[in-house]
CSV table of C-alpha atoms in Angstrom, one decimal:
chain,number,residue,atom,x,y,z
M,9,MET,CA,5.3,-11.1,23.7
M,10,PHE,CA,7.1,-8.2,22.1
M,11,ASP,CA,10.5,-9.2,23.2
M,12,PHE,CA,11.9,-8.0,19.8
M,13,ILE,CA,11.4,-4.3,20.9
M,14,ASN,CA,13.6,-4.8,23.8
M,15,GLU,CA,16.4,-5.6,21.4
M,16,TYR,CA,16.5,-2.0,20.1
M,17,SER,CA,17.7,1.0,22.1
M,18,HIS,CA,15.9,4.2,22.0
M,19,ASP,CA,18.6,5.7,19.8
M,20,GLU,CA,18.3,2.8,17.4
M,21,VAL,CA,14.5,3.3,17.1
M,22,TYR,CA,15.0,7.3,16.8
M,23,ASP,CA,17.7,6.4,13.9
M,24,MET,CA,15.1,4.0,12.1
M,25,GLY,CA,12.7,7.1,11.7
M,26,ILE,CA,15.4,9.2,10.5
M,27,ARG,CA,16.5,6.6,8.1
M,28,ASN,CA,13.0,6.0,6.8
M,29,VAL,CA,12.4,9.8,6.5
M,30,ILE,CA,15.7,10.3,4.6
M,31,GLY,CA,15.3,7.2,2.4
M,32,LYS,CA,11.8,8.7,1.4
M,33,TYR,CA,13.6,11.5,-0.5
M,34,LEU,CA,16.8,9.6,-1.5
M,35,ASN,CA,15.0,6.8,-3.3
M,36,ASN,CA,13.3,6.6,-6.7
M,37,HIS,CA,10.5,4.1,-5.6
M,38,ALA,CA,7.6,4.5,-3.1
M,39,GLU,CA,4.6,2.2,-2.5
M,40,THR,CA,1.8,2.1,-0.1
M,41,ASN,CA,0.9,-1.0,2.1
M,42,GLU,CA,-1.3,-1.7,5.2
M,43,ASN,CA,1.2,-1.0,7.7
M,44,HIS,CA,3.4,1.6,6.3
M,45,TRP,CA,5.2,3.9,8.8
M,46,ASP,CA,4.2,7.1,6.7
M,47,ASP,CA,0.6,7.6,7.3
M,48,SER,CA,0.1,9.0,3.9
M,49,LEU,CA,1.4,5.9,2.3
M,50,LYS,CA,-0.8,3.6,4.0
M,51,THR,CA,-3.6,1.4,1.9
M,52,HIS,CA,-6.8,3.5,1.2
M,53,TYR,CA,-10.0,1.7,1.6
M,54,TYR,CA,-12.9,2.9,-0.6
M,55,LYS,CA,-16.8,1.8,-0.2
M,56,THR,CA,-17.1,0.4,-3.6
M,57,THR,CA,-16.4,-3.0,-5.5
M,58,LYS,CA,-13.4,-4.0,-7.2
M,59,ASP,CA,-14.8,-3.7,-10.6
M,60,LYS,CA,-16.0,-0.2,-10.0
M,61,GLY,CA,-12.8,0.9,-8.3
M,62,LEU,CA,-10.8,-0.4,-11.4
M,63,ARG,CA,-13.1,1.2,-13.7
M,64,THR,CA,-12.5,4.6,-11.8
M,65,LEU,CA,-8.9,4.4,-12.0
M,66,GLU,CA,-9.1,3.6,-15.8
M,67,ASP,CA,-11.5,6.6,-16.1
M,68,ILE,CA,-9.3,9.0,-14.3
M,69,PHE,CA,-6.0,8.0,-16.1
M,70,ASN,CA,-7.7,8.0,-19.6
M,71,LYS,CA,-9.3,11.4,-18.9
M,72,SER,CA,-5.7,13.0,-18.1
M,73,SER,CA,-2.9,13.6,-20.7
M,74,ALA,CA,-0.5,13.4,-18.0
M,75,TYR,CA,-1.3,9.6,-18.0
M,76,GLU,CA,-1.0,6.7,-20.5
M,77,ILE,CA,-2.3,3.1,-19.5
M,78,ASN,CA,0.2,0.1,-20.4
M,79,ALA,CA,-2.1,-2.5,-19.3
M,80,VAL,CA,-5.1,-3.6,-17.3
M,81,SER,CA,-5.7,-7.1,-15.6
M,82,ALA,CA,-9.2,-7.1,-14.3
M,83,GLU,CA,-8.5,-10.6,-12.9
M,84,HIS,CA,-5.5,-9.4,-10.9
M,85,GLY,CA,-7.1,-6.1,-10.1
M,86,GLU,CA,-4.0,-4.0,-11.5
M,87,VAL,CA,-3.6,-1.1,-13.8
M,88,SER,CA,-0.2,-0.2,-15.1
M,89,ILE,CA,0.5,3.4,-16.5
M,90,ASN,CA,3.4,5.7,-17.5
M,91,VAL,CA,3.3,9.2,-16.3
M,92,LYS,CA,4.4,11.4,-19.3
M,93,LYS,CA,4.2,15.1,-18.3
M,94,GLY,CA,6.5,16.4,-15.7
M,95,LYS,CA,8.9,13.7,-14.2
M,96,LYS,CA,8.5,10.4,-16.0
M,97,ALA,CA,7.3,7.8,-13.6
M,98,PHE,CA,5.8,3.8,-13.9
M,99,VAL,CA,2.9,3.3,-11.6
M,100,VAL,CA,1.2,0.2,-10.7
M,101,ALA,CA,-2.3,0.3,-9.0
M,102,THR,CA,-3.8,-2.6,-7.3
M,103,VAL,CA,-7.4,-2.9,-6.4
M,104,VAL,CA,-8.5,-5.5,-4.1
M,105,MET,CA,-12.1,-6.0,-2.5
M,106,VAL,CA,-11.5,-7.0,1.0
M,107,LYS,CA,-15.1,-7.2,2.1
M,108,PRO,CA,-18.3,-6.5,0.3
M,109,TYR,CA,-18.1,-2.5,-0.3
M,110,GLN,CA,-14.6,-2.3,1.3
M,111,THR,CA,-11.9,-2.2,-1.4
M,112,ALA,CA,-8.3,-1.5,-0.8
M,113,VAL,CA,-6.4,0.6,-3.3
M,114,ASP,CA,-2.5,0.5,-3.1
M,115,PHE,CA,0.3,1.9,-5.5
M,116,SER,CA,3.8,1.2,-6.5
M,117,VAL,CA,5.6,4.1,-8.2
M,118,THR,CA,9.1,4.2,-9.5
M,119,THR,CA,10.4,7.3,-11.1
M,120,GLU,CA,12.8,7.5,-14.0
M,121,SER,CA,15.5,9.5,-13.3
M,122,PHE,CA,19.4,9.8,-14.3
M,123,LEU,CA,20.0,10.3,-10.4
M,124,PRO,CA,19.2,7.1,-8.0
M,125,PHE,CA,16.8,9.4,-6.1
M,126,ASP,CA,13.7,11.5,-6.9
M,127,LEU,CA,13.6,13.8,-3.9
M,128,GLY,CA,10.1,12.6,-2.8
M,129,TYR,CA,8.5,12.7,-6.3
M,130,SER,CA,7.3,9.0,-6.0
M,131,THR,CA,5.7,9.7,-2.6
M,132,LYS,CA,4.1,13.1,-3.8
M,133,LEU,CA,2.7,11.2,-6.8
M,134,ILE,CA,1.0,8.8,-4.7
M,135,LYS,CA,-0.5,11.6,-2.5
M,136,ALA,CA,-1.9,13.2,-5.7
M,137,LEU,CA,-3.4,10.0,-6.9
M,138,TYR,CA,-5.3,9.3,-3.8
M,139,SER,CA,-6.4,12.9,-3.6
M,140,GLU,CA,-7.8,12.4,-7.2
M,141,ILE,CA,-9.7,8.8,-6.4
M,142,ASN,CA,-11.0,10.6,-3.0
M,143,GLN,CA,-13.0,12.9,-5.3
M,144,HIS,CA,-14.6,10.0,-7.3
M,145,LEU,CA,-15.0,7.2,-4.6
M,146,GLN,CA,-16.1,7.4,-1.1
M,147,LEU,CA,-13.1,7.0,1.3
M,148,ILE,CA,-13.6,4.7,4.3
M,149,THR,CA,-11.9,6.5,7.4
M,150,ASP,CA,-12.7,4.0,10.0
M,151,LYS,CA,-12.1,0.5,8.8
M,152,LYS,CA,-14.2,-2.0,11.2
């Protein structure tokens, strides 16, 4: 069933982990997803509806002078913003209701830089955004 695992030696698997860690810092982009190798970049689920989750994100971004909302698409559950303070970045937040009162929030962040990497700033920004949302919405830690 898992024959693909046998295709890699222990050293190759170790190298993939090292490559991921190095890539996290030598990249100008980070995004969250369901099965991310970095636990802090896994999709977060909240006990809310899609509409309330989207409104909460809008409120967070509108109340902070660090962010400027570019566009909101309620039908797609997306908010795009520019980070104005500190390092400049472009963020797309996606809100999807998976089940009643189980809503996923994902981020895609690209940092603007004259270098092709941001030394982990995109990842730090995602962590900060999740931390802010956690103050407003109930995080589901045990998905069923």
